[in-house]
Amino acid sequence: MQPKLAQLVTFIILVAFSVPTMSYKVEPLPDSYAGLGEGPHWDEARQSLYFVDLEAGSLLRYDYKQNKTYRTQIEGETLAGFVLPVEGNAQEFAVGCGRRVVIVNWDGVSPSAKVVRTLFEVQSELKANRLNDAKTDPRGRLFAGTMRYIGDEFEHRHGELYKWEAGGSVSVVKSDVGISNGLAWDEKAKKFYYIDTTDYEVKSYDYNFDTGVASNPKVIYNLRKTSPKDHILPDGMTIDTEGNIYVATFNGATIYKVKPSTGKVLLEIKLPTKQITSVAFGGPNLDILYVTTAAKFNQPAPAGTTYKVTGLNAKGYPGVSLKI
Protein backbone atom coordinates (compact mmCIF):
# COMPACT_ATOMS: atom_id res chain seq x y z
CA MET A 1 0.00 0.00 0.00
CA GLN A 2 1.28 3.46 -0.89
CA PRO A 3 1.96 5.68 2.17
CA LYS A 4 -0.50 8.36 1.04
CA LEU A 5 -3.30 5.80 0.90
CA ALA A 6 -2.63 4.76 4.47
CA GLN A 7 -4.42 7.76 5.92
CA LEU A 8 -7.62 6.66 4.16
CA VAL A 9 -7.59 3.30 5.86
CA THR A 10 -9.51 2.59 9.04
CA PHE A 11 -7.21 1.04 11.57
CA ILE A 12 -8.87 -1.55 13.76
CA ILE A 13 -6.46 -2.54 16.46
CA LEU A 14 -6.78 -5.34 18.97
CA VAL A 15 -4.74 -4.83 22.09
CA ALA A 16 -4.32 -7.55 24.71
CA PHE A 17 -3.32 -6.83 28.29
CA SER A 18 -3.93 -8.33 31.69
CA VAL A 19 -7.32 -6.63 31.41
CA PRO A 20 -9.88 -7.95 28.87
CA THR A 21 -8.98 -7.49 25.21
CA MET A 22 -10.15 -4.13 23.89
CA SER A 23 -10.78 -3.18 20.30
CA TYR A 24 -10.71 0.40 19.15
CA LYS A 25 -10.88 2.15 15.82
CA VAL A 26 -8.52 4.86 14.52
CA GLU A 27 -9.81 6.99 11.65
CA PRO A 28 -8.50 10.17 9.98
CA LEU A 29 -10.50 13.39 10.03
CA PRO A 30 -11.14 14.90 6.58
CA ASP A 31 -8.72 17.58 5.33
CA SER A 32 -7.09 17.69 8.75
CA TYR A 33 -3.40 17.83 7.81
CA ALA A 34 -1.16 20.06 9.94
CA GLY A 35 2.62 20.04 9.65
CA LEU A 36 2.78 20.46 13.42
CA GLY A 37 -0.72 19.78 14.67
CA GLU A 38 -1.25 20.74 18.32
CA GLY A 39 -3.65 21.97 20.98
CA PRO A 40 -6.89 20.03 20.36
CA HIS A 41 -9.80 21.66 22.21
CA TRP A 42 -13.37 20.35 22.11
CA ASP A 43 -15.97 23.12 22.12
CA GLU A 44 -19.18 21.53 23.37
CA ALA A 45 -21.52 24.36 22.36
CA ARG A 46 -20.35 24.34 18.75
CA GLN A 47 -19.71 20.57 18.59
CA SER A 48 -16.36 21.38 17.06
CA LEU A 49 -12.73 20.45 17.58
CA TYR A 50 -10.34 23.40 17.40
CA PHE A 51 -6.61 22.83 16.89
CA VAL A 52 -3.58 24.55 15.35
CA ASP A 53 -0.97 24.08 12.67
CA LEU A 54 1.66 25.56 14.92
CA GLU A 55 4.46 26.55 12.56
CA ALA A 56 2.06 27.82 9.89
CA GLY A 57 0.22 30.30 12.12
CA SER A 58 -3.05 28.58 11.25
CA LEU A 59 -6.18 27.59 13.17
CA LEU A 60 -8.40 24.65 12.24
CA ARG A 61 -11.95 23.70 13.19
CA TYR A 62 -13.42 20.25 12.65
CA ASP A 63 -17.22 20.45 12.61
CA TYR A 64 -18.62 17.18 13.93
CA LYS A 65 -22.10 17.50 12.39
CA GLN A 66 -20.77 18.49 8.98
CA ASN A 67 -17.78 16.13 9.16
CA LYS A 68 -15.80 18.96 7.64
CA THR A 69 -12.59 20.78 8.58
CA TYR A 70 -12.20 24.54 8.19
CA ARG A 71 -8.81 26.28 8.18
CA THR A 72 -7.79 29.90 8.61
CA GLN A 73 -4.55 31.83 8.44
CA ILE A 74 -3.93 34.45 11.12
CA GLU A 75 -2.92 37.59 9.26
CA GLY A 76 0.67 38.64 9.95
CA GLU A 77 1.46 35.63 12.16
CA THR A 78 3.73 32.64 11.55
CA LEU A 79 3.22 30.79 14.84
CA ALA A 80 0.08 29.58 16.61
CA GLY A 81 0.88 27.49 19.69
CA PHE A 82 -2.67 26.96 20.92
CA VAL A 83 -6.27 28.09 20.39
CA LEU A 84 -8.81 28.55 23.20
CA PRO A 85 -12.33 29.97 22.80
CA VAL A 86 -13.08 33.07 24.85
CA GLU A 87 -16.11 32.82 27.12
CA GLY A 88 -19.02 35.00 26.05
CA ASN A 89 -17.75 35.83 22.56
CA ALA A 90 -18.31 33.22 19.86
CA GLN A 91 -15.79 34.75 17.45
CA GLU A 92 -12.89 35.45 19.82
CA PHE A 93 -10.07 33.04 20.59
CA ALA A 94 -6.94 33.26 22.70
CA VAL A 95 -3.95 32.15 20.62
CA GLY A 96 -0.27 31.81 21.45
CA CYS A 97 1.63 33.74 18.77
CA GLY A 98 5.34 33.71 19.49
CA ARG A 99 5.65 34.93 23.09
CA ARG A 100 2.34 36.81 23.00
CA VAL A 101 -1.11 35.61 23.95
CA VAL A 102 -3.37 37.44 21.52
CA ILE A 103 -7.09 37.60 20.92
CA VAL A 104 -8.01 36.53 17.39
CA ASN A 105 -11.33 37.20 15.69
CA TRP A 106 -12.52 34.27 13.53
CA ASP A 107 -15.98 33.18 12.46
CA GLY A 108 -14.89 29.55 12.23
CA VAL A 109 -15.28 29.46 8.44
CA SER A 110 -13.33 32.27 6.78
CA PRO A 111 -9.84 31.50 5.38
CA SER A 112 -8.31 34.48 7.19
CA ALA A 113 -8.47 35.73 10.77
CA LYS A 114 -7.21 38.86 12.51
CA VAL A 115 -5.47 39.67 15.76
CA VAL A 116 -7.58 42.28 17.53
CA ARG A 117 -5.49 42.82 20.68
CA THR A 118 -2.71 41.39 22.82
CA LEU A 119 -3.67 39.95 26.19
CA PHE A 120 -0.08 39.72 27.50
CA GLU A 121 3.50 38.86 26.54
CA VAL A 122 6.13 36.79 28.34
CA GLN A 123 9.92 36.52 28.04
CA SER A 124 10.14 39.40 25.60
CA GLU A 125 13.93 39.38 25.95
CA LEU A 126 14.25 35.71 24.93
CA LYS A 127 13.84 35.93 21.17
CA ALA A 128 14.53 32.21 20.70
CA ASN A 129 11.56 31.24 22.88
CA ARG A 130 7.90 30.79 22.01
CA LEU A 131 4.69 29.74 23.69
CA ASN A 132 3.84 26.08 23.31
CA ASP A 133 0.97 24.12 24.86
CA ALA A 134 -1.75 25.83 26.90
CA LYS A 135 -5.10 25.02 28.47
CA THR A 136 -7.67 26.52 30.78
CA ASP A 137 -8.23 24.90 34.15
CA PRO A 138 -11.83 23.97 35.09
CA ARG A 139 -12.39 27.49 36.45
CA GLY A 140 -11.30 29.22 33.22
CA ARG A 141 -7.77 30.26 34.21
CA LEU A 142 -5.11 30.13 31.50
CA PHE A 143 -2.02 27.96 31.97
CA ALA A 144 0.54 28.39 29.17
CA GLY A 145 4.18 27.40 28.87
CA THR A 146 7.17 28.35 26.78
CA MET A 147 10.11 26.58 25.18
CA ARG A 148 13.20 27.39 23.17
CA TYR A 149 12.48 26.78 19.49
CA ILE A 150 15.80 27.96 18.07
CA GLY A 151 18.67 25.76 19.25
CA ASP A 152 18.68 22.82 21.65
CA GLU A 153 15.74 22.96 24.06
CA PHE A 154 17.14 19.99 25.99
CA GLU A 155 20.34 21.89 26.74
CA HIS A 156 18.83 25.37 27.17
CA ARG A 157 16.03 25.06 29.70
CA HIS A 158 14.79 28.62 29.35
CA GLY A 159 11.09 27.82 29.33
CA GLU A 160 8.54 28.61 32.04
CA LEU A 161 4.96 27.69 32.87
CA TYR A 162 2.64 30.66 33.48
CA LYS A 163 -0.80 31.27 34.92
CA TRP A 164 -3.12 34.12 33.98
CA GLU A 165 -6.64 34.80 35.18
CA ALA A 166 -9.18 37.49 34.48
CA GLY A 167 -8.47 40.70 36.32
CA GLY A 168 -5.03 39.55 37.40
CA SER A 169 -1.49 39.52 36.15
CA VAL A 170 0.77 36.79 34.83
CA SER A 171 2.52 34.64 37.41
CA VAL A 172 5.19 31.96 37.05
CA VAL A 173 4.07 28.47 38.08
CA LYS A 174 7.34 26.74 37.23
CA SER A 175 10.78 27.75 35.91
CA ASP A 176 13.62 25.60 34.56
CA VAL A 177 11.41 24.15 31.81
CA GLY A 178 12.73 22.63 28.59
CA ILE A 179 9.56 22.07 26.55
CA SER A 180 6.35 22.99 28.35
CA ASN A 181 3.68 20.57 27.21
CA GLY A 182 0.77 18.47 28.48
CA LEU A 183 -1.69 19.80 31.08
CA ALA A 184 -4.68 18.17 32.79
CA TRP A 185 -6.75 18.61 35.95
CA ASP A 186 -8.73 16.20 38.11
CA GLU A 187 -11.24 17.98 40.35
CA LYS A 188 -12.23 14.77 42.15
CA ALA A 189 -8.64 14.00 43.17
CA LYS A 190 -7.71 17.70 43.50
CA LYS A 191 -4.74 17.18 41.19
CA PHE A 192 -2.97 18.99 38.37
CA TYR A 193 -0.84 16.99 35.91
CA TYR A 194 2.00 18.50 33.91
CA ILE A 195 4.54 17.41 31.30
CA ASP A 196 7.91 18.96 30.52
CA THR A 197 8.96 16.83 27.55
CA THR A 198 12.66 17.18 28.38
CA ASP A 199 12.09 15.51 31.76
CA TYR A 200 10.66 12.35 30.13
CA GLU A 201 7.97 12.11 32.82
CA VAL A 202 4.55 13.20 34.03
CA LYS A 203 4.29 15.07 37.33
CA SER A 204 1.26 15.45 39.58
CA TYR A 205 0.64 18.44 41.84
CA ASP A 206 -1.82 19.04 44.62
CA TYR A 207 -4.14 21.69 43.20
CA ASN A 208 -6.35 24.22 44.91
CA PHE A 209 -9.18 24.92 42.48
CA ASP A 210 -10.30 28.00 44.42
CA THR A 211 -6.92 29.75 44.26
CA GLY A 212 -5.31 28.07 41.21
CA VAL A 213 -2.20 27.20 43.21
CA ALA A 214 -0.25 24.01 42.42
CA SER A 215 2.07 22.47 45.02
CA ASN A 216 3.94 19.32 46.03
CA PRO A 217 5.14 17.97 42.64
CA LYS A 218 5.55 14.22 42.35
CA VAL A 219 6.60 12.03 39.43
CA ILE A 220 3.78 9.61 38.62
CA TYR A 221 4.86 8.22 35.24
CA ASN A 222 8.42 7.84 33.93
CA LEU A 223 9.09 7.34 30.22
CA ARG A 224 12.87 6.95 30.44
CA LYS A 225 14.46 3.87 28.93
CA THR A 226 17.92 2.34 29.46
CA SER A 227 19.61 4.77 27.04
CA PRO A 228 18.84 8.48 26.50
CA LYS A 229 18.48 7.93 22.75
CA ASP A 230 15.65 5.49 23.51
CA HIS A 231 13.77 7.71 25.97
CA ILE A 232 10.14 8.24 25.00
CA LEU A 233 9.12 11.90 24.61
CA PRO A 234 5.81 12.71 26.33
CA ASP A 235 3.89 15.51 24.64
CA GLY A 236 0.25 16.51 25.09
CA MET A 237 -2.17 14.96 27.58
CA THR A 238 -5.81 14.66 28.58
CA ILE A 239 -7.84 12.95 31.30
CA ASP A 240 -11.01 10.84 31.43
CA THR A 241 -13.87 10.95 33.92
CA GLU A 242 -12.35 8.06 35.89
CA GLY A 243 -9.15 10.03 36.47
CA ASN A 244 -6.93 8.16 33.99
CA ILE A 245 -4.53 10.27 31.95
CA TYR A 246 -3.77 9.81 28.24
CA VAL A 247 -0.18 10.70 27.33
CA ALA A 248 0.76 11.38 23.70
CA THR A 249 4.33 10.50 22.70
CA PHE A 250 6.18 12.51 20.07
CA ASN A 251 8.50 9.69 19.06
CA GLY A 252 6.46 6.65 20.04
CA ALA A 253 3.42 6.25 17.72
CA THR A 254 1.53 5.53 20.94
CA ILE A 255 -0.84 7.11 23.44
CA TYR A 256 -0.47 5.65 26.93
CA LYS A 257 -3.52 5.41 29.16
CA VAL A 258 -2.12 5.60 32.69
CA LYS A 259 -3.64 5.32 36.16
CA PRO A 260 -1.99 8.20 38.08
CA SER A 261 -2.28 6.65 41.54
CA THR A 262 -0.17 3.63 40.54
CA GLY A 263 1.64 4.67 37.36
CA LYS A 264 0.29 1.53 35.69
CA VAL A 265 -0.27 1.58 31.94
CA LEU A 266 -3.84 0.42 31.35
CA LEU A 267 -3.79 0.63 27.57
CA GLU A 268 -1.46 1.43 24.68
CA ILE A 269 -3.27 3.11 21.80
CA LYS A 270 -1.32 2.68 18.59
CA LEU A 271 -1.40 5.21 15.74
CA PRO A 272 -0.24 4.80 12.11
CA THR A 273 2.29 7.63 12.42
CA LYS A 274 5.12 8.31 14.85
CA GLN A 275 4.83 11.90 16.08
CA ILE A 276 1.76 12.02 18.30
CA THR A 277 1.46 15.55 19.68
CA SER A 278 -1.72 15.84 21.73
CA VAL A 279 -5.13 14.39 22.61
CA ALA A 280 -8.58 15.58 23.70
CA PHE A 281 -11.91 13.93 24.28
CA GLY A 282 -14.89 15.20 22.34
CA GLY A 283 -17.93 14.29 20.30
CA PRO A 284 -21.61 14.48 21.36
CA ASN A 285 -21.02 11.92 24.13
CA LEU A 286 -17.44 13.00 24.92
CA ASP A 287 -16.28 9.46 24.15
CA ILE A 288 -14.19 10.15 21.03
CA LEU A 289 -10.48 10.70 21.55
CA TYR A 290 -9.16 13.23 19.03
CA VAL A 291 -5.45 13.04 18.25
CA THR A 292 -3.15 15.58 16.59
CA THR A 293 0.13 14.54 14.95
CA ALA A 294 3.14 16.14 13.27
CA ALA A 295 5.15 15.65 10.10
CA LYS A 296 8.45 17.05 11.35
CA PHE A 297 11.89 15.88 10.17
CA ASN A 298 10.63 14.36 6.91
CA GLN A 299 8.15 11.95 8.44
CA PRO A 300 6.24 10.11 5.69
CA ALA A 301 2.48 10.23 5.15
CA PRO A 302 0.13 9.93 6.97
CA ALA A 303 2.19 12.08 9.38
CA GLY A 304 0.39 15.34 10.22
CA THR A 305 -3.06 13.79 9.96
CA THR A 306 -5.55 14.40 12.77
CA TYR A 307 -7.40 11.31 13.98
CA LYS A 308 -10.39 10.19 15.98
CA VAL A 309 -10.24 7.08 18.16
CA THR A 310 -13.51 5.34 19.05
CA GLY A 311 -14.37 2.24 21.03
CA LEU A 312 -12.25 3.13 24.08
CA ASN A 313 -15.14 2.73 26.53
CA ALA A 314 -14.11 5.96 28.24
CA LYS A 315 -15.39 9.53 28.41
CA GLY A 316 -13.62 12.81 28.98
CA TYR A 317 -14.49 16.42 29.65
CA PRO A 318 -15.24 19.24 27.20
CA GLY A 319 -12.73 22.05 26.84
CA VAL A 320 -13.20 25.08 29.08
CA SER A 321 -13.40 28.53 27.53
CA LEU A 322 -11.04 31.25 28.76
CA LYS A 323 -12.49 33.82 31.11
CA ILE A 324 -11.13 37.27 30.33
Coordinates of C-alpha atoms in Angstrom, one line a residue:
M1 CA 0.0 0.0 0.0
Q2 CA 1.3 3.5 -0.9
P3 CA 2.0 5.7 2.2
K4 CA -0.5 8.4 1.0
L5 CA -3.3 5.8 0.9
A6 CA -2.6 4.8 4.5
Q7 CA -4.4 7.8 5.9
L8 CA -7.6 6.7 4.2
V9 CA -7.6 3.3 5.9
T10 CA -9.5 2.6 9.0
F11 CA -7.2 1.0 11.6
I12 CA -8.9 -1.5 13.8
I13 CA -6.5 -2.5 16.5
L14 CA -6.8 -5.3 19.0
V15 CA -4.7 -4.8 22.1
A16 CA -4.3 -7.5 24.7
F17 CA -3.3 -6.8 28.3
S18 CA -3.9 -8.3 31.7
V19 CA -7.3 -6.6 31.4
P20 CA -9.9 -7.9 28.9
T21 CA -9.0 -7.5 25.2
M22 CA -10.1 -4.1 23.9
S23 CA -10.8 -3.2 20.3
Y24 CA -10.7 0.4 19.2
K25 CA -10.9 2.1 15.8
V26 CA -8.5 4.9 14.5
E27 CA -9.8 7.0 11.6
P28 CA -8.5 10.2 10.0
L29 CA -10.5 13.4 10.0
P30 CA -11.1 14.9 6.6
D31 CA -8.7 17.6 5.3
S32 CA -7.1 17.7 8.8
Y33 CA -3.4 17.8 7.8
A34 CA -1.2 20.1 9.9
G35 CA 2.6 20.0 9.6
L36 CA 2.8 20.5 13.4
G37 CA -0.7 19.8 14.7
E38 CA -1.2 20.7 18.3
G39 CA -3.6 22.0 21.0
P40 CA -6.9 20.0 20.4
H41 CA -9.8 21.7 22.2
W42 CA -13.4 20.4 22.1
D43 CA -16.0 23.1 22.1
E44 CA -19.2 21.5 23.4
A45 CA -21.5 24.4 22.4
R46 CA -20.4 24.3 18.7
Q47 CA -19.7 20.6 18.6
S48 CA -16.4 21.4 17.1
L49 CA -12.7 20.5 17.6
Y50 CA -10.3 23.4 17.4
F51 CA -6.6 22.8 16.9
V52 CA -3.6 24.5 15.3
D53 CA -1.0 24.1 12.7
L54 CA 1.7 25.6 14.9
E55 CA 4.5 26.5 12.6
A56 CA 2.1 27.8 9.9
G57 CA 0.2 30.3 12.1
S58 CA -3.1 28.6 11.3
L59 CA -6.2 27.6 13.2
L60 CA -8.4 24.7 12.2
R61 CA -11.9 23.7 13.2
Y62 CA -13.4 20.3 12.7
D63 CA -17.2 20.5 12.6
Y64 CA -18.6 17.2 13.9
K65 CA -22.1 17.5 12.4
Q66 CA -20.8 18.5 9.0
N67 CA -17.8 16.1 9.2
K68 CA -15.8 19.0 7.6
T69 CA -12.6 20.8 8.6
Y70 CA -12.2 24.5 8.2
R71 CA -8.8 26.3 8.2
T72 CA -7.8 29.9 8.6
Q73 CA -4.5 31.8 8.4
I74 CA -3.9 34.5 11.1
E75 CA -2.9 37.6 9.3
G76 CA 0.7 38.6 9.9
E77 CA 1.5 35.6 12.2
T78 CA 3.7 32.6 11.5
L79 CA 3.2 30.8 14.8
A80 CA 0.1 29.6 16.6
G81 CA 0.9 27.5 19.7
F82 CA -2.7 27.0 20.9
V83 CA -6.3 28.1 20.4
L84 CA -8.8 28.6 23.2
P85 CA -12.3 30.0 22.8
V86 CA -13.1 33.1 24.8
E87 CA -16.1 32.8 27.1
G88 CA -19.0 35.0 26.0
N89 CA -17.7 35.8 22.6
A90 CA -18.3 33.2 19.9
Q91 CA -15.8 34.7 17.5
E92 CA -12.9 35.5 19.8
F93 CA -10.1 33.0 20.6
A94 CA -6.9 33.3 22.7
V95 CA -3.9 32.1 20.6
G96 CA -0.3 31.8 21.4
C97 CA 1.6 33.7 18.8
G98 CA 5.3 33.7 19.5
R99 CA 5.6 34.9 23.1
R100 CA 2.3 36.8 23.0
V101 CA -1.1 35.6 24.0
V102 CA -3.4 37.4 21.5
I103 CA -7.1 37.6 20.9
V104 CA -8.0 36.5 17.4
N105 CA -11.3 37.2 15.7
W106 CA -12.5 34.3 13.5
D107 CA -16.0 33.2 12.5
G108 CA -14.9 29.6 12.2
V109 CA -15.3 29.5 8.4
S110 CA -13.3 32.3 6.8
P111 CA -9.8 31.5 5.4
S112 CA -8.3 34.5 7.2
A113 CA -8.5 35.7 10.8
K114 CA -7.2 38.9 12.5
V115 CA -5.5 39.7 15.8
V116 CA -7.6 42.3 17.5
R117 CA -5.5 42.8 20.7
T118 CA -2.7 41.4 22.8
L119 CA -3.7 39.9 26.2
F120 CA -0.1 39.7 27.5
E121 CA 3.5 38.9 26.5
V122 CA 6.1 36.8 28.3
Q123 CA 9.9 36.5 28.0
S124 CA 10.1 39.4 25.6
E125 CA 13.9 39.4 26.0
L126 CA 14.2 35.7 24.9
K127 CA 13.8 35.9 21.2
A128 CA 14.5 32.2 20.7
N129 CA 11.6 31.2 22.9
R130 CA 7.9 30.8 22.0
L131 CA 4.7 29.7 23.7
N132 CA 3.8 26.1 23.3
D133 CA 1.0 24.1 24.9
A134 CA -1.8 25.8 26.9
K135 CA -5.1 25.0 28.5
T136 CA -7.7 26.5 30.8
D137 CA -8.2 24.9 34.2
P138 CA -11.8 24.0 35.1
R139 CA -12.4 27.5 36.4
G140 CA -11.3 29.2 33.2
R141 CA -7.8 30.3 34.2
L142 CA -5.1 30.1 31.5
F143 CA -2.0 28.0 32.0
A144 CA 0.5 28.4 29.2
G145 CA 4.2 27.4 28.9
T146 CA 7.2 28.4 26.8
M147 CA 10.1 26.6 25.2
R148 CA 13.2 27.4 23.2
Y149 CA 12.5 26.8 19.5
I150 CA 15.8 28.0 18.1
G151 CA 18.7 25.8 19.3
D152 CA 18.7 22.8 21.6
E153 CA 15.7 23.0 24.1
F154 CA 17.1 20.0 26.0
E155 CA 20.3 21.9 26.7
H156 CA 18.8 25.4 27.2
R157 CA 16.0 25.1 29.7
H158 CA 14.8 28.6 29.4
G159 CA 11.1 27.8 29.3
E160 CA 8.5 28.6 32.0
L161 CA 5.0 27.7 32.9
Y162 CA 2.6 30.7 33.5
K163 CA -0.8 31.3 34.9
W164 CA -3.1 34.1 34.0
E165 CA -6.6 34.8 35.2
A166 CA -9.2 37.5 34.5
G167 CA -8.5 40.7 36.3
G168 CA -5.0 39.6 37.4
S169 CA -1.5 39.5 36.1
V170 CA 0.8 36.8 34.8
S171 CA 2.5 34.6 37.4
V172 CA 5.2 32.0 37.1
V173 CA 4.1 28.5 38.1
K174 CA 7.3 26.7 37.2
S175 CA 10.8 27.8 35.9
D176 CA 13.6 25.6 34.6
V177 CA 11.4 24.2 31.8
G178 CA 12.7 22.6 28.6
I179 CA 9.6 22.1 26.5
S180 CA 6.3 23.0 28.3
N181 CA 3.7 20.6 27.2
G182 CA 0.8 18.5 28.5
L183 CA -1.7 19.8 31.1
A184 CA -4.7 18.2 32.8
W185 CA -6.7 18.6 35.9
D186 CA -8.7 16.2 38.1
E187 CA -11.2 18.0 40.3
K188 CA -12.2 14.8 42.2
A189 CA -8.6 14.0 43.2
K190 CA -7.7 17.7 43.5
K191 CA -4.7 17.2 41.2
F192 CA -3.0 19.0 38.4
Y193 CA -0.8 17.0 35.9
Y194 CA 2.0 18.5 33.9
I195 CA 4.5 17.4 31.3
D196 CA 7.9 19.0 30.5
T197 CA 9.0 16.8 27.6
T198 CA 12.7 17.2 28.4
D199 CA 12.1 15.5 31.8
Y200 CA 10.7 12.3 30.1
E201 CA 8.0 12.1 32.8
V202 CA 4.5 13.2 34.0
K203 CA 4.3 15.1 37.3
S204 CA 1.3 15.4 39.6
Y205 CA 0.6 18.4 41.8
D206 CA -1.8 19.0 44.6
Y207 CA -4.1 21.7 43.2
N208 CA -6.4 24.2 44.9
F209 CA -9.2 24.9 42.5
D210 CA -10.3 28.0 44.4
T211 CA -6.9 29.7 44.3
G212 CA -5.3 28.1 41.2
V213 CA -2.2 27.2 43.2
A214 CA -0.2 24.0 42.4
S215 CA 2.1 22.5 45.0
N216 CA 3.9 19.3 46.0
P217 CA 5.1 18.0 42.6
K218 CA 5.6 14.2 42.4
V219 CA 6.6 12.0 39.4
I220 CA 3.8 9.6 38.6
Y221 CA 4.9 8.2 35.2
N222 CA 8.4 7.8 33.9
L223 CA 9.1 7.3 30.2
R224 CA 12.9 7.0 30.4
K225 CA 14.5 3.9 28.9
T226 CA 17.9 2.3 29.5
S227 CA 19.6 4.8 27.0
P228 CA 18.8 8.5 26.5
K229 CA 18.5 7.9 22.7
D230 CA 15.6 5.5 23.5
H231 CA 13.8 7.7 26.0
I232 CA 10.1 8.2 25.0
L233 CA 9.1 11.9 24.6
P234 CA 5.8 12.7 26.3
D235 CA 3.9 15.5 24.6
G236 CA 0.2 16.5 25.1
M237 CA -2.2 15.0 27.6
T238 CA -5.8 14.7 28.6
I239 CA -7.8 13.0 31.3
D240 CA -11.0 10.8 31.4
T241 CA -13.9 10.9 33.9
E242 CA -12.3 8.1 35.9
G243 CA -9.1 10.0 36.5
N244 CA -6.9 8.2 34.0
I245 CA -4.5 10.3 31.9
Y246 CA -3.8 9.8 28.2
V247 CA -0.2 10.7 27.3
A248 CA 0.8 11.4 23.7
T249 CA 4.3 10.5 22.7
F250 CA 6.2 12.5 20.1
N251 CA 8.5 9.7 19.1
G252 CA 6.5 6.7 20.0
A253 CA 3.4 6.3 17.7
T254 CA 1.5 5.5 20.9
I255 CA -0.8 7.1 23.4
Y256 CA -0.5 5.6 26.9
K257 CA -3.5 5.4 29.2
V258 CA -2.1 5.6 32.7
K259 CA -3.6 5.3 36.2
P260 CA -2.0 8.2 38.1
S261 CA -2.3 6.6 41.5
T262 CA -0.2 3.6 40.5
G263 CA 1.6 4.7 37.4
K264 CA 0.3 1.5 35.7
V265 CA -0.3 1.6 31.9
L266 CA -3.8 0.4 31.3
L267 CA -3.8 0.6 27.6
E268 CA -1.5 1.4 24.7
I269 CA -3.3 3.1 21.8
K270 CA -1.3 2.7 18.6
L271 CA -1.4 5.2 15.7
P272 CA -0.2 4.8 12.1
T273 CA 2.3 7.6 12.4
K274 CA 5.1 8.3 14.9
Q275 CA 4.8 11.9 16.1
I276 CA 1.8 12.0 18.3
T277 CA 1.5 15.5 19.7
S278 CA -1.7 15.8 21.7
V279 CA -5.1 14.4 22.6
A280 CA -8.6 15.6 23.7
F281 CA -11.9 13.9 24.3
G282 CA -14.9 15.2 22.3
G283 CA -17.9 14.3 20.3
P284 CA -21.6 14.5 21.4
N285 CA -21.0 11.9 24.1
L286 CA -17.4 13.0 24.9
D287 CA -16.3 9.5 24.2
I288 CA -14.2 10.2 21.0
L289 CA -10.5 10.7 21.6
Y290 CA -9.2 13.2 19.0
V291 CA -5.4 13.0 18.2
T292 CA -3.2 15.6 16.6
T293 CA 0.1 14.5 15.0
A294 CA 3.1 16.1 13.3
A295 CA 5.1 15.7 10.1
K296 CA 8.5 17.0 11.4
F297 CA 11.9 15.9 10.2
N298 CA 10.6 14.4 6.9
Q299 CA 8.2 11.9 8.4
P300 CA 6.2 10.1 5.7
A301 CA 2.5 10.2 5.2
P302 CA 0.1 9.9 7.0
A303 CA 2.2 12.1 9.4
G304 CA 0.4 15.3 10.2
T305 CA -3.1 13.8 10.0
T306 CA -5.5 14.4 12.8
Y307 CA -7.4 11.3 14.0
K308 CA -10.4 10.2 16.0
V309 CA -10.2 7.1 18.2
T310 CA -13.5 5.3 19.1
G311 CA -14.4 2.2 21.0
L312 CA -12.3 3.1 24.1
N313 CA -15.1 2.7 26.5
A314 CA -14.1 6.0 28.2
K315 CA -15.4 9.5 28.4
G316 CA -13.6 12.8 29.0
Y317 CA -14.5 16.4 29.7
P318 CA -15.2 19.2 27.2
G319 CA -12.7 22.1 26.8
V320 CA -13.2 25.1 29.1
S321 CA -13.4 28.5 27.5
L322 CA -11.0 31.2 28.8
K323 CA -12.5 33.8 31.1
I324 CA -11.1 37.3 30.3

